[in-house]
């Protein structure tokens, strides 16, 4: 595992990379997550798979990076990181908010992009459930460790998390710049990016959690697949929204299968 910094707008992002065979997997975490959200997935990938992780702008080690923290800027960061590392062939893997960021990045058709995996992604067209009232509620979901714990139990997970993993989730959820924390619930989640989704021209795999209350499988069928009709859609049984934490083995197997297919 190597650590380096890559220049992005207004500063630099710390990047962790396990070099290996391509295509590389560039992992983009959810609102409230960090690079370590993917730890259990990376551990279950073949040791010779090239993997890249980083904290998104405004979160954890990247919390001092200046705004704006909107989706377009986050998508630009992803592309800058891939290009800064010199990745000649890679797959964007975006979870939840990271899934929406990945849709925007893929729509720009950057050099080297070979595919996209959307893990419980925020869909390009917001469903009717994304109301002003819901956005206001979401904006307070990580206001305290107790609030994070409540969100984990009531909405984010359907399978139990290891206590150490649960503690890490709480810490990550609290480790955000205030403006970055508010940007997603008040703006990003409600943004319609269907034009961008329709411009994606590489293979796409969508992974949904059977019991996901945040982005249920039917919401993704109705609000994502019409704009990415060539996407393959798989449902992982027994889990909720935090697939990389609840079902790391299934996620790792899906990622490796997708990457291997692209390599062939």
C-alpha atoms as one frame of an Amber mdcrd trajectory, in Angstrom:
protein
   0.000   0.000   0.000   1.397   3.376  -0.984   0.230   6.828   0.022   0.626
   9.924  -2.101  -0.974  13.319  -2.667  -2.652  14.386  -5.872  -3.270  18.003
  -6.834  -6.905  19.040  -7.152  -8.591  22.442  -7.321  -7.498  24.493  -4.315
  -5.121  21.954  -2.790  -4.309  18.263  -2.726  -5.965  14.976  -1.749  -4.223
  12.171   0.095  -4.593   8.944  -1.884  -4.004   5.356  -0.793  -3.176   2.896
  -3.563  -2.505  -0.803  -3.646  -0.854  -1.245  -7.018  -1.567  -4.321  -9.054
  -3.247  -5.517 -12.196  -5.811  -3.430 -14.014  -8.290  -2.182 -14.531  -7.810
  -0.239 -11.306 -10.791   0.187  -8.975 -11.240   3.816  -7.870 -13.462   3.731
  -4.774 -15.656   6.766  -4.010 -17.318   6.793  -0.574 -20.777   7.865   0.609
 -21.923  10.998   2.475 -20.588  10.342   5.951 -17.927   7.888   4.850 -14.212
   7.950   4.175 -11.534   5.936   2.398 -11.745   3.360   5.181 -15.400   2.657
   4.385 -13.923   0.308   1.792 -11.403  -1.481   4.054 -13.327  -4.748   4.334
 -14.015  -4.807   0.590 -10.356  -4.218  -0.297  -9.284  -6.998   2.084 -11.494
  -9.422   0.165 -10.309  -8.442  -3.307  -7.452 -10.383  -4.881  -4.117  -9.078
  -3.616  -3.029  -8.289  -7.178  -5.980  -5.997  -7.990  -5.052  -2.312  -8.362
  -7.175  -0.327  -5.856  -7.372   3.416  -5.143  -9.061   5.064  -2.132  -9.324
   8.646  -0.876 -11.375  10.941   1.359 -13.691  13.142  -0.661 -13.346  16.921
  -0.453 -14.660  18.177   2.879 -14.416  14.813   4.672 -11.867  13.308   7.081
  -8.307  13.999   5.865  -9.691  16.180   3.034 -11.873  18.335   5.272  -9.558
  21.356   4.974  -9.902  21.515   1.194 -11.862  24.640   0.228 -15.329  24.578
  -1.238 -17.501  24.606  -3.152 -18.412  21.033  -2.236 -21.008  20.439  -4.934
 -21.263  17.355  -7.116 -19.477  18.914 -10.094 -16.435  19.789  -8.001 -16.377
  16.305  -6.417 -16.586  14.714  -9.873 -13.698  16.883 -11.010 -11.649  15.688
  -8.031 -12.224  12.055  -9.010 -11.002  12.684 -12.547  -8.012  14.689 -11.307
  -7.029  11.807  -9.025  -7.283   9.200 -11.794  -5.263  11.379 -14.150  -2.777
  12.386 -11.469  -2.049   8.722 -10.779  -1.644   8.068 -14.492  -4.303   5.344
 -14.535  -4.577   4.115 -18.105  -7.624   1.905 -17.446  -9.888   2.116 -14.419
 -13.369   1.523 -13.024 -15.190   4.119 -10.940 -16.916   2.517  -7.944 -19.286
   4.962  -6.246 -21.381   4.316  -3.143 -24.542   6.382  -2.468 -23.487  10.040
  -2.867 -20.293   8.676  -4.401 -22.505   6.939  -6.950 -23.976  10.238  -8.078
 -20.505  11.778  -8.182 -19.346   8.837 -10.303 -22.225   9.297 -12.745 -21.172
  12.903 -13.316 -17.510  11.969 -13.664 -18.299   9.162 -16.129 -20.478  11.492
 -18.200 -17.366  13.559 -18.953 -15.900  10.447 -20.609 -12.409  10.843 -19.165
  -9.490   9.069 -20.768  -8.959   5.601 -19.298 -12.442   5.067 -17.893 -13.396
   1.461 -18.633 -16.539   1.000 -16.514 -18.646   2.143 -13.586 -20.038   0.269
 -10.576 -22.797   2.072  -8.690 -23.276   0.706  -5.163 -26.661   1.671  -3.651
 -26.303   4.887  -5.657 -28.274   8.071  -5.371 -30.245   7.987  -8.631 -29.861
  10.677 -11.293 -33.520  11.670 -11.001 -34.527  12.350  -7.378 -37.651  10.430
  -6.350 -40.721  12.138  -4.937 -39.592  11.176  -1.434 -36.835  13.812  -1.635
 -38.942  16.647  -0.262 -37.822  19.816   1.506 -38.960  18.217   4.752 -36.845
  15.122   4.098 -33.845  17.239   3.167 -34.134  19.167   6.419 -34.342  15.921
   8.372 -31.318  14.500   6.550 -29.300  17.634   7.244 -29.455  16.769  10.956
 -28.720  13.047  10.619 -25.089  13.397  11.730 -25.453  16.229  14.227 -24.145
  14.102  17.096 -22.782  10.599  17.721 -26.197   9.674  19.098 -27.872  10.882
  15.898 -25.506   8.791  13.797 -26.230   5.728  15.921 -29.942   6.317  15.450
 -29.531   6.675  11.686 -27.570   3.430  11.553 -30.257   1.542  13.427 -33.320
   3.039  11.783 -32.302   3.682   8.166 -28.774   2.850   7.043 -28.304  -0.811
   7.898 -30.288  -4.039   7.838 -27.451  -6.326   8.903 -25.498  -5.930  12.168
 -22.117  -4.214  12.054 -19.082  -5.235  14.052 -18.789  -2.846  17.039 -15.408
  -1.551  15.853 -16.823  -0.870  12.391 -19.823   0.876  13.926 -17.533   3.119
  15.974 -15.546   3.982  12.858 -18.742   4.904  11.005 -19.726   7.270  13.802
 -16.298   8.931  13.774 -16.314   9.311   9.978 -19.832  10.751   9.977 -18.745
  13.480  12.380 -15.502  14.300  10.513 -16.746  16.801   7.970 -16.430  20.458
   7.126 -19.745  22.102   8.019 -20.389  23.293   4.462 -19.556  19.888   2.974
 -21.840  18.243   5.510 -24.778  20.432   4.451 -24.139  20.439   0.706 -25.395
  16.929   0.018 -28.712  16.929   1.927 -29.637  20.493   1.012 -28.533  20.477
  -2.633 -26.800  17.397  -4.051 -29.454  14.834  -3.241 -32.096  16.914  -5.046
 -30.028  17.623  -8.171 -31.365  16.130 -11.402 -28.403  14.738 -13.362 -30.307
  12.609 -15.855 -28.562  14.272 -18.812 -25.220  13.196 -17.376 -26.407   9.661
 -16.659 -27.606   9.331 -20.226 -24.148  10.261 -21.502 -22.385   7.322 -19.821
 -21.017   5.128 -22.592 -19.072   2.462 -20.681 -20.334  -0.764 -19.051 -22.222
  -0.170 -15.798 -23.071  -2.485 -12.906 -25.604  -1.401 -10.277 -25.637  -3.106
  -6.871 -28.699  -2.624  -4.644 -29.372  -3.772  -1.099 -32.503  -5.877  -0.737
 -33.637  -4.010   2.385 -32.147  -0.594   1.591 -34.442   2.096   3.000 -32.423
   4.985   1.550 -32.257   3.846  -2.091 -34.601   0.829  -2.343 -34.197  -1.444
  -5.365 -37.483  -0.270  -6.869 -36.412   3.382  -6.634 -33.267   2.521  -8.584
 -35.276   0.605 -11.171 -37.577   3.593 -11.637 -35.170   6.514 -11.256 -31.830
   5.212 -12.556 -32.248   2.397 -15.063 -34.351   4.415 -17.554 -31.331   6.721
 -18.062 -28.672   3.996 -18.012 -30.582   1.219 -19.792 -27.462  -0.788 -20.602
 -26.635  -1.208 -16.897 -26.684  -4.621 -15.270 -28.736  -4.588 -12.061 -28.030
  -6.965  -9.169 -29.669  -7.089  -5.732 -27.638  -8.265  -2.734 -29.948 -10.079
  -0.302 -30.372  -9.342   3.376 -28.628  -5.967   3.563 -29.424  -2.273   3.724
 -27.745   0.855   2.403 -24.181   0.407   3.662 -23.270  -2.458   1.348 -19.467
  -2.069   1.647 -19.813  -2.537   5.416 -22.727  -4.969   5.588 -21.774  -7.251
   2.683 -18.082  -6.712   1.844 -17.640 -10.227   0.465 -20.526  -9.857  -1.969
 -19.389  -6.394  -3.027 -15.792  -7.551  -3.515 -16.923 -10.540  -5.581 -19.083
  -8.313  -7.772 -16.277  -5.790  -8.287 -13.711  -8.442  -9.140 -16.095 -10.186
 -11.528 -16.854  -6.899 -13.279 -13.180  -5.926 -13.519 -12.206  -9.384 -14.749
 -14.871  -9.234 -17.465 -13.520  -5.873 -18.617  -9.971  -7.243 -18.650 -11.080
 -10.085 -20.895
